[in-house]
PDB file of C-alpha atoms in Angstrom:
ATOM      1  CA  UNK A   8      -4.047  15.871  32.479  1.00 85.00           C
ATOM      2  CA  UNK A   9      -1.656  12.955  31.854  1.00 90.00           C
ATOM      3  CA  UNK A  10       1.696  13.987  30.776  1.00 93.00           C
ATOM      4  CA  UNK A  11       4.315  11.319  29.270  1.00 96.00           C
ATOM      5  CA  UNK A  12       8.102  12.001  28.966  1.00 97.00           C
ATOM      6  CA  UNK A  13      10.521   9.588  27.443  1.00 97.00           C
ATOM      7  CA  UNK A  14      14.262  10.269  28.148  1.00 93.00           C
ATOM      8  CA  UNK A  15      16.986  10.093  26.038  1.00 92.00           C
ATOM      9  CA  UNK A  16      14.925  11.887  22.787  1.00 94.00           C
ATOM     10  CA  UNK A  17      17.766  10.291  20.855  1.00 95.00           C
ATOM     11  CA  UNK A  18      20.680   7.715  21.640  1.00 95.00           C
ATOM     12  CA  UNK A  19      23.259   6.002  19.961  1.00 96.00           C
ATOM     13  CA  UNK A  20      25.373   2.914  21.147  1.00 96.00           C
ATOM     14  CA  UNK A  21      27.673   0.365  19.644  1.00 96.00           C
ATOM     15  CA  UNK A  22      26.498  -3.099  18.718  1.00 97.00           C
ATOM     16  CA  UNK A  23      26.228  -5.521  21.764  1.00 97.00           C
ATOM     17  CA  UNK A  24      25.834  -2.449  24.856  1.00 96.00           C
ATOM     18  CA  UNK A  25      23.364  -3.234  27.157  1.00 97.00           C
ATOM     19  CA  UNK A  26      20.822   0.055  27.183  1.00 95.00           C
ATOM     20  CA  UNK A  27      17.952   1.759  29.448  1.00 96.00           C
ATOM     21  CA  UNK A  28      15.450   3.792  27.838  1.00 97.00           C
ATOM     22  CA  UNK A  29      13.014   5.472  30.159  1.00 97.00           C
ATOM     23  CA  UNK A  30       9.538   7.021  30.923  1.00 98.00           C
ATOM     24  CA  UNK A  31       7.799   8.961  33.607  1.00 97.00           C
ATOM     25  CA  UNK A  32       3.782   9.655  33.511  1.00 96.00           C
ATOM     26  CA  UNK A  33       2.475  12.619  35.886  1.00 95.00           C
ATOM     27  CA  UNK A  34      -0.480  11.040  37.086  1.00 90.00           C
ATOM     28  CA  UNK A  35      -0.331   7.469  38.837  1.00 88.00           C
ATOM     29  CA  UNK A  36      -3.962   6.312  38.127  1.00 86.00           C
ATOM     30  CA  UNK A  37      -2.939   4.278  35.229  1.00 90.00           C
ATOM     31  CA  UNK A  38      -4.494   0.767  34.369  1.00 88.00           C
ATOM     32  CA  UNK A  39      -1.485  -0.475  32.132  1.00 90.00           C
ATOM     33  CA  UNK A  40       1.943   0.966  30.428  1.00 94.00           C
ATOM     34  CA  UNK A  41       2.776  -0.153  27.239  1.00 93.00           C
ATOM     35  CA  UNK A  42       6.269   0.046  25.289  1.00 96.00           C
ATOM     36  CA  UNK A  43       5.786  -0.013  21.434  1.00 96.00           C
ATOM     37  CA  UNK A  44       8.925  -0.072  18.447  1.00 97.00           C
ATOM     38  CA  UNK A  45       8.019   2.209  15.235  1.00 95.00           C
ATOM     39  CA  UNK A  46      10.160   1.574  12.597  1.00 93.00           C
ATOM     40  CA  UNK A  47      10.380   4.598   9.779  1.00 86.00           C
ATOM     41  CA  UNK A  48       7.215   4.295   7.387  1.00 80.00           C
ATOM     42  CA  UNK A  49       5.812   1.608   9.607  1.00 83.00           C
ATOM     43  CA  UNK A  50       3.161   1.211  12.371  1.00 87.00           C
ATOM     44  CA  UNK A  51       3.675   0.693  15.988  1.00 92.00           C
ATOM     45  CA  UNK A  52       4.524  -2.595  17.296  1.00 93.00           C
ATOM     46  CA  UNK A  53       3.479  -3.742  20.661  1.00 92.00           C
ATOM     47  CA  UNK A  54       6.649  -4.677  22.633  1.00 95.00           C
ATOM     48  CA  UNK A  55       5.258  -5.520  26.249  1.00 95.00           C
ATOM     49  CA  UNK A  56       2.735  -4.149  28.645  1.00 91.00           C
ATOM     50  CA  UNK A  57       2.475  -4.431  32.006  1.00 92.00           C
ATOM     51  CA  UNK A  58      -0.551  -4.056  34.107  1.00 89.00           C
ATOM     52  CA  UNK A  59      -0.637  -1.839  36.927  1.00 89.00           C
ATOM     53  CA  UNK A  60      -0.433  -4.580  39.242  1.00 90.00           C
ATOM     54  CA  UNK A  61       2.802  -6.041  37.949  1.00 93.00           C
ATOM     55  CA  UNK A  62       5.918  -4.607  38.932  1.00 94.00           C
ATOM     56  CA  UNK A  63       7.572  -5.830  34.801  1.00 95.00           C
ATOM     57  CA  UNK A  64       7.339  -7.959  32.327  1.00 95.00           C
ATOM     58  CA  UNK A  65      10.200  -9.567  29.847  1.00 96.00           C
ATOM     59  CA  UNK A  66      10.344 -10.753  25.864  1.00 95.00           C
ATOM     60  CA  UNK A  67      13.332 -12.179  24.482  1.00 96.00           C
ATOM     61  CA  UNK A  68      16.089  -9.680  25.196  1.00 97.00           C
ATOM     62  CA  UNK A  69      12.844  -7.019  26.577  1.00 97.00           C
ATOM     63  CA  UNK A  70      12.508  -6.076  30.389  1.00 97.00           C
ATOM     64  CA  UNK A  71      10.281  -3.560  30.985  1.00 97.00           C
ATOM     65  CA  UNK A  72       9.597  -2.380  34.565  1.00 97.00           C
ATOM     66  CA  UNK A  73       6.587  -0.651  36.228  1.00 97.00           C
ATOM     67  CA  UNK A  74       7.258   1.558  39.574  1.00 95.00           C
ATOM     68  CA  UNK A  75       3.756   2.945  39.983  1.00 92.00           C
ATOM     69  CA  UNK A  76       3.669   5.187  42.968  1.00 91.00           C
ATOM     70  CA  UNK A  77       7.018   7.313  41.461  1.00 94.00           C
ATOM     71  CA  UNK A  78       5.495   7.327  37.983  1.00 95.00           C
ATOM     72  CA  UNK A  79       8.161   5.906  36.336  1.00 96.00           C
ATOM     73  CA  UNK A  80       8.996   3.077  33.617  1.00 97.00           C
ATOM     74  CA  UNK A  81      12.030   1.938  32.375  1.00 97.00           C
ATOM     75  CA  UNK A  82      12.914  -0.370  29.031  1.00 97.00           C
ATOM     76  CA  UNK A  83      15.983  -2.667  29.356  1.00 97.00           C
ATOM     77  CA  UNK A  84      17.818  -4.030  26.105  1.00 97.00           C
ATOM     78  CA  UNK A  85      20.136  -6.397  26.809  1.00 97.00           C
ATOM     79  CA  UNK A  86      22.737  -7.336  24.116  1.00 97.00           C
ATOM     80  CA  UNK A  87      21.404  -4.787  21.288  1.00 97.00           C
ATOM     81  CA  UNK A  88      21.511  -5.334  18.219  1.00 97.00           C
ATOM     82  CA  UNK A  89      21.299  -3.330  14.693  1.00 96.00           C
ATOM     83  CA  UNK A  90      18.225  -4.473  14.483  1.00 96.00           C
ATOM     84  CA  UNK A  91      16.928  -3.179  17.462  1.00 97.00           C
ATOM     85  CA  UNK A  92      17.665   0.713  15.809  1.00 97.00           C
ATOM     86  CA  UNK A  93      13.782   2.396  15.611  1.00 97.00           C
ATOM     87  CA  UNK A  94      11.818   4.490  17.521  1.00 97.00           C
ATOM     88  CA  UNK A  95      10.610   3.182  21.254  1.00 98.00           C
ATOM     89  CA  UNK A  96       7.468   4.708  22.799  1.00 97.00           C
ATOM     90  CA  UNK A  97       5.314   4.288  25.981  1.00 97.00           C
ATOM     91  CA  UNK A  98       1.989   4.464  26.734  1.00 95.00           C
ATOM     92  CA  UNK A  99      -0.052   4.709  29.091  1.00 94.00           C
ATOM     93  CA  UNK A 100      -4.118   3.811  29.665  1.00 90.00           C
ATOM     94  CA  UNK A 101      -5.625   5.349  32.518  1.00 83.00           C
ATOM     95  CA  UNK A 102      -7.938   3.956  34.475  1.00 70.00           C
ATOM     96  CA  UNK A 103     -11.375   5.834  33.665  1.00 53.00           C
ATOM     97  CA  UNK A 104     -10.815   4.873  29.980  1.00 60.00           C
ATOM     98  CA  UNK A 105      -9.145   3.192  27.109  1.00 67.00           C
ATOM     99  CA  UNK A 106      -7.333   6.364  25.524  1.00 81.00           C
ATOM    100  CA  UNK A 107      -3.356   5.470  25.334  1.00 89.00           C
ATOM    101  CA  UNK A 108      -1.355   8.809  26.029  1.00 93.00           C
ATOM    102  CA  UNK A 109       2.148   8.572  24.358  1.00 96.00           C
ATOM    103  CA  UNK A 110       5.552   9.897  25.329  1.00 96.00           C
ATOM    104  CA  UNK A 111       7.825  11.604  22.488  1.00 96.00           C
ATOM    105  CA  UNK A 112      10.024   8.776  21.544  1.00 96.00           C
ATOM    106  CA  UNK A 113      13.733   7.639  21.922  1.00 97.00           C
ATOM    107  CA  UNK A 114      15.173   7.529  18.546  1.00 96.00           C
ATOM    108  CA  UNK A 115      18.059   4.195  18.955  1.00 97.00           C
ATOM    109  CA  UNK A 116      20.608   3.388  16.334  1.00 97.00           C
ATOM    110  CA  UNK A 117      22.468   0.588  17.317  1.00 97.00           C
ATOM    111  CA  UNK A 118      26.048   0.734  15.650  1.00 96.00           C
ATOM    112  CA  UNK A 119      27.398  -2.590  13.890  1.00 95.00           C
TER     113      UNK A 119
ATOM    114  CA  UNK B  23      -3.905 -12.456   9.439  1.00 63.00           C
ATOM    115  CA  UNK B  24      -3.999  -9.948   7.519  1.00 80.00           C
ATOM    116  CA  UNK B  25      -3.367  -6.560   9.368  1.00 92.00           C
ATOM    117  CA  UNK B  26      -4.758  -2.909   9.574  1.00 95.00           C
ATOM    118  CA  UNK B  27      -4.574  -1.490   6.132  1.00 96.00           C
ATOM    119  CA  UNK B  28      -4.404   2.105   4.950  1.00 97.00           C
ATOM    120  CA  UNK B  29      -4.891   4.271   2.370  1.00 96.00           C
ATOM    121  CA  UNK B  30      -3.235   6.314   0.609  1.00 97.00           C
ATOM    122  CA  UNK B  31       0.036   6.144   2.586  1.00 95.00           C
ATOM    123  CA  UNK B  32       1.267   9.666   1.281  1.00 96.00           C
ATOM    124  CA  UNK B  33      -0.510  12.697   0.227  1.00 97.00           C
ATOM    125  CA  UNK B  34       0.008  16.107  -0.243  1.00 98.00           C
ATOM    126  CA  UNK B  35      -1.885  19.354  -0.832  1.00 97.00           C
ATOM    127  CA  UNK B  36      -2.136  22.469  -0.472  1.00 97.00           C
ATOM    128  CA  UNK B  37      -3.769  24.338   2.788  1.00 96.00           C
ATOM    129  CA  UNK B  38      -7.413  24.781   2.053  1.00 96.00           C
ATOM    130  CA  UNK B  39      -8.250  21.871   0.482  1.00 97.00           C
ATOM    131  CA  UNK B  40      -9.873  18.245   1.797  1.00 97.00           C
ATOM    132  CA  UNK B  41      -8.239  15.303   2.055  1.00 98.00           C
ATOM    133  CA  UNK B  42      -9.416  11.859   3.367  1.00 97.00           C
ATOM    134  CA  UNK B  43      -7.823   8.856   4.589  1.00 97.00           C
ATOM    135  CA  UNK B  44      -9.235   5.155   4.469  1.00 97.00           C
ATOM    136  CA  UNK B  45      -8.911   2.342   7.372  1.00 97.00           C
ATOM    137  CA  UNK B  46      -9.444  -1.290   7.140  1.00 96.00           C
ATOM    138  CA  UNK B  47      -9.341  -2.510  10.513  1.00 96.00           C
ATOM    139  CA  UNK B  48      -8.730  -6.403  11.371  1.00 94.00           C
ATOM    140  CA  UNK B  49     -11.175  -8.770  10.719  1.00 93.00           C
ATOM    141  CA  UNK B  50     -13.286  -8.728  13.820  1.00 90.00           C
ATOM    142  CA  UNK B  51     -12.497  -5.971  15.510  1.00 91.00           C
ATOM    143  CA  UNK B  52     -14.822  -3.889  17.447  1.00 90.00           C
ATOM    144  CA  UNK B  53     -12.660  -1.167  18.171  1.00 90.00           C
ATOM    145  CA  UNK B  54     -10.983   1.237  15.814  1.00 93.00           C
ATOM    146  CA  UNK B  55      -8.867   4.291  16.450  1.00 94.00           C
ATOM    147  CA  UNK B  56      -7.769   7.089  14.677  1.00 97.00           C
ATOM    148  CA  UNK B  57      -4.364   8.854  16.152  1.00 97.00           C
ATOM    149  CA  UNK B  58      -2.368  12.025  14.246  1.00 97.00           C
ATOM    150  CA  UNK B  59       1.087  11.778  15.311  1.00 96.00           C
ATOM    151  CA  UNK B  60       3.305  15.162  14.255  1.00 95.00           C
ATOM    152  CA  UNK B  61       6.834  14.502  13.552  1.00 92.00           C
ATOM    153  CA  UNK B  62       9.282  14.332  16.784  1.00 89.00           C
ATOM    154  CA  UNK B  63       5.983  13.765  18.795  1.00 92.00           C
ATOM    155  CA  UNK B  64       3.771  10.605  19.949  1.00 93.00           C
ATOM    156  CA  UNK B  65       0.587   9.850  18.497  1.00 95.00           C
ATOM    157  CA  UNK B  66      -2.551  11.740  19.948  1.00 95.00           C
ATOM    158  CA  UNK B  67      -5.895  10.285  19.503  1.00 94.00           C
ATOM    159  CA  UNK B  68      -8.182  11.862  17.594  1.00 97.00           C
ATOM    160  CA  UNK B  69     -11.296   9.687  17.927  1.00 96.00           C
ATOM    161  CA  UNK B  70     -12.157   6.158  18.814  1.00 93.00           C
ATOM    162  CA  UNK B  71     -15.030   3.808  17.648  1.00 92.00           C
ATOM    163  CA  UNK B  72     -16.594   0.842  19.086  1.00 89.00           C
ATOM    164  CA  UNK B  73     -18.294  -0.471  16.633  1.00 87.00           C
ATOM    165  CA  UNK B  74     -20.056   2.246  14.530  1.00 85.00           C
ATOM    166  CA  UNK B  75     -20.589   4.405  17.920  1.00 91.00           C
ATOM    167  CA  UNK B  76     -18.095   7.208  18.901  1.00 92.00           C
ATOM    168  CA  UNK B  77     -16.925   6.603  22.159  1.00 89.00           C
ATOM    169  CA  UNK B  78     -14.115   9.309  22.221  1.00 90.00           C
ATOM    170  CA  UNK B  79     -13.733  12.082  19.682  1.00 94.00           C
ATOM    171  CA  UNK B  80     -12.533  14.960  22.398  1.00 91.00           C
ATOM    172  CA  UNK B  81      -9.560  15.770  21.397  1.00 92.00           C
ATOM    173  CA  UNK B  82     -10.743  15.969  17.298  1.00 95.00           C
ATOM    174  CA  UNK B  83     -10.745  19.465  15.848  1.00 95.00           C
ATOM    175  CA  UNK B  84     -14.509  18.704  14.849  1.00 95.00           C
ATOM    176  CA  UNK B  85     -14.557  22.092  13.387  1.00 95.00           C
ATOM    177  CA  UNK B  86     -12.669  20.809  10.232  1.00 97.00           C
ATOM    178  CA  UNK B  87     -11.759  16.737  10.907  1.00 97.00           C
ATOM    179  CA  UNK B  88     -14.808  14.220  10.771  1.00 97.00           C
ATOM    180  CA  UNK B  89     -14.772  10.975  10.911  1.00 97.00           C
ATOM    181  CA  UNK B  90     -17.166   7.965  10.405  1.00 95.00           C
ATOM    182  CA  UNK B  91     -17.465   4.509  10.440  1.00 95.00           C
ATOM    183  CA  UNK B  92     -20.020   2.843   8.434  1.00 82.00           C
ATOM    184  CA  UNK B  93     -21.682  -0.323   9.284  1.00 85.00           C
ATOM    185  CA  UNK B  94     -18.756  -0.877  11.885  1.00 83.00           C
ATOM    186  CA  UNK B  95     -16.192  -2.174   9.834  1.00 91.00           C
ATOM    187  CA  UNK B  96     -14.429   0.718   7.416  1.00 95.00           C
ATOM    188  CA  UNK B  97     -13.438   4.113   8.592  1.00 97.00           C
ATOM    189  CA  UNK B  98     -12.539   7.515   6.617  1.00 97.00           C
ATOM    190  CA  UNK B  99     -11.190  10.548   7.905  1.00 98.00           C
ATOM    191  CA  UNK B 100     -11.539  13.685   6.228  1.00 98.00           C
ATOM    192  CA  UNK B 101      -9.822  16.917   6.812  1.00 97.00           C
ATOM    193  CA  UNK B 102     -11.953  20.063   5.095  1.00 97.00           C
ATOM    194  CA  UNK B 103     -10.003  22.432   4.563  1.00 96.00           C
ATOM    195  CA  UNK B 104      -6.646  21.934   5.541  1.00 97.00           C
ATOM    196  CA  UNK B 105      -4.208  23.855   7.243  1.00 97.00           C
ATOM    197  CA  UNK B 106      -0.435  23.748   7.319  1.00 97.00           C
ATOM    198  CA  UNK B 107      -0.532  22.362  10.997  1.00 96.00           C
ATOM    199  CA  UNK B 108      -1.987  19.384   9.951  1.00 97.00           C
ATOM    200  CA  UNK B 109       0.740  18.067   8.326  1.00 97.00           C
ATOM    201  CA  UNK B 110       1.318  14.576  10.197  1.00 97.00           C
ATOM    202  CA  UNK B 111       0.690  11.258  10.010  1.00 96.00           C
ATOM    203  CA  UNK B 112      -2.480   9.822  10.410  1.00 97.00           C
ATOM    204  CA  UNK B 113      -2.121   5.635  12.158  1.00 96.00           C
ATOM    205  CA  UNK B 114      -5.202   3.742  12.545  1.00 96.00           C
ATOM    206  CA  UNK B 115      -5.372   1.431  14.989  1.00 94.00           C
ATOM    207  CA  UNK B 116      -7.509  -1.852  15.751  1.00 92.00           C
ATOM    208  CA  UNK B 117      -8.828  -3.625  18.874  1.00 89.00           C
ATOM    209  CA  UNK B 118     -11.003  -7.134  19.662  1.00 85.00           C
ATOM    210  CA  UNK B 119     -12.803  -4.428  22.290  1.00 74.00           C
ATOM    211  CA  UNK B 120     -12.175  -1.909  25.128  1.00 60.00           C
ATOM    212  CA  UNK B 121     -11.105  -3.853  27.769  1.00 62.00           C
ATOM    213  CA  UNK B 122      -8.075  -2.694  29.348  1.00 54.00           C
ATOM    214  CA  UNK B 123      -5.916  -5.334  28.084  1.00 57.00           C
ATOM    215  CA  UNK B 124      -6.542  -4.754  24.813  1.00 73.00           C
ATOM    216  CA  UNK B 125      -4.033  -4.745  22.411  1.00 81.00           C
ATOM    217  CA  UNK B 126      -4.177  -2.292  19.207  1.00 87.00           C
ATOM    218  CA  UNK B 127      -2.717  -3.516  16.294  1.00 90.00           C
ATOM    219  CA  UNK B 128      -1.444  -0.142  14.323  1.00 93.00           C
ATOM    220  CA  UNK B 129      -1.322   0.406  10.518  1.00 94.00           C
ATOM    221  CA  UNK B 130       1.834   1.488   8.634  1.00 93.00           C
ATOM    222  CA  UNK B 131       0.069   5.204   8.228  1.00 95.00           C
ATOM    223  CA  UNK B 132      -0.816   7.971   6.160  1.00 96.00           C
ATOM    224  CA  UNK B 133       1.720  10.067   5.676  1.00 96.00           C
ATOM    225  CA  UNK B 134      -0.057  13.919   5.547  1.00 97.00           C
ATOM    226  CA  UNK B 135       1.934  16.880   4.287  1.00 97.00           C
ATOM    227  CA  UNK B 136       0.276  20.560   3.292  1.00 97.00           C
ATOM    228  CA  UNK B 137       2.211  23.339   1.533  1.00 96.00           C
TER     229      UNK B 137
END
């Protein structure tokens, strides 16, 4: 069974750090990881997703990196901002089907 | 483009009684999803649609959630009865298909709370 865990739960930095937020899935067989932003009362946003293939993908201020074979993802934030405070998850897809299976969350509040 | 509506987007009662939720999904979509994410937690999926066809409902508690999809567009999602566990909230989510690379648009939520 596919098990997601997102380290720090919960993080706060001043206004301008530059930040890592990461993830680790037990079981390799994944098609895709994807990084989503849910703001309080709000939906998930899609933030980037990178195929198995692909070692990351960027946005903007995004990078998100894939390292497959030691189950592990990370999501860089360069230059945050107070906008950027909400709650960041990954997900992954495995390959025998289209179910996403979410990590807990890191909570960021970016400090003006 | 209008995006995946719910409603309502709060409700509360008390354990033992029914409850459902309503999804709009995007235009066009084939796909629909229903996920119950508990507070502090990541959203599980509870049971996935393509089309009017159930293509993954393992993880629903089918012994009190249901769920259906008529004519492949709208979806409801009851709860009968309720129990205080099932407080959560309830994000429907909407997809072109089920390739791989689909992307699922998410609603804001139902927000689910049982005294």
């Amino acid at each position: 069974k596919q098990e997601v865990t997102q380290i720090p739960a919960a993080l706060s930095v001043p206004e301008g750090e530059n930040l890592v937020l990461n993830c680790s899935f037990t079981d390799s067989a994944i098609y895709n990881l994807q990084w989503f932003r849910q703001d309080p009362g709000k939906g998930l946003t899609s933030l980037l997703l990178i195929q198995s293939s692909q070692r990351e993908q960027t946005s903007g201020r995004l990078n998100a990196s894939l390292d497959k074979s030691s189950g592990r993802s990370t999501l860089y934030i360069a230059a945050s901002q107070p906008g950027d405070s909400a709650t960041y998850l990954c997900a992954v897809k495995e390959t025998s089907g289209s179910r996403l299976t979410f990590g807990e969350g890191t909570q960021l509040t970016v400090n003006p | 483009e209008a995006g995946v509506a719910q409603s309502p987007r709060y409700k509360i009662i008390e354990k033992r009684q029914s409850v459902a939720f309503w999804c709009n999904p995007i235009s066009g979509h084939a796909t629909l999803y229903w996920y119950q994410q508990i507070l502090g937690q990541g959203p599980k999926l509870l049971i996935q649609f393509q089309n009017n066809g159930v293509v993954d409902d393992s993880q629903l508690p089918k012994d009190r959630f249901s769920a259906e999809r008529l004519k492949g567009v709208d979806s409801t999602l009851k709860i009968q009865p309720a129990k205080l566990e099932d407080s959560a909230v309830y994000l429907c989510a909407s997809s072109l298909g089920t390739w791989n690379t689909d992307t699922q648009y998410f609603g804001p939520g139902t927000r689910l709370t049982v005294l």
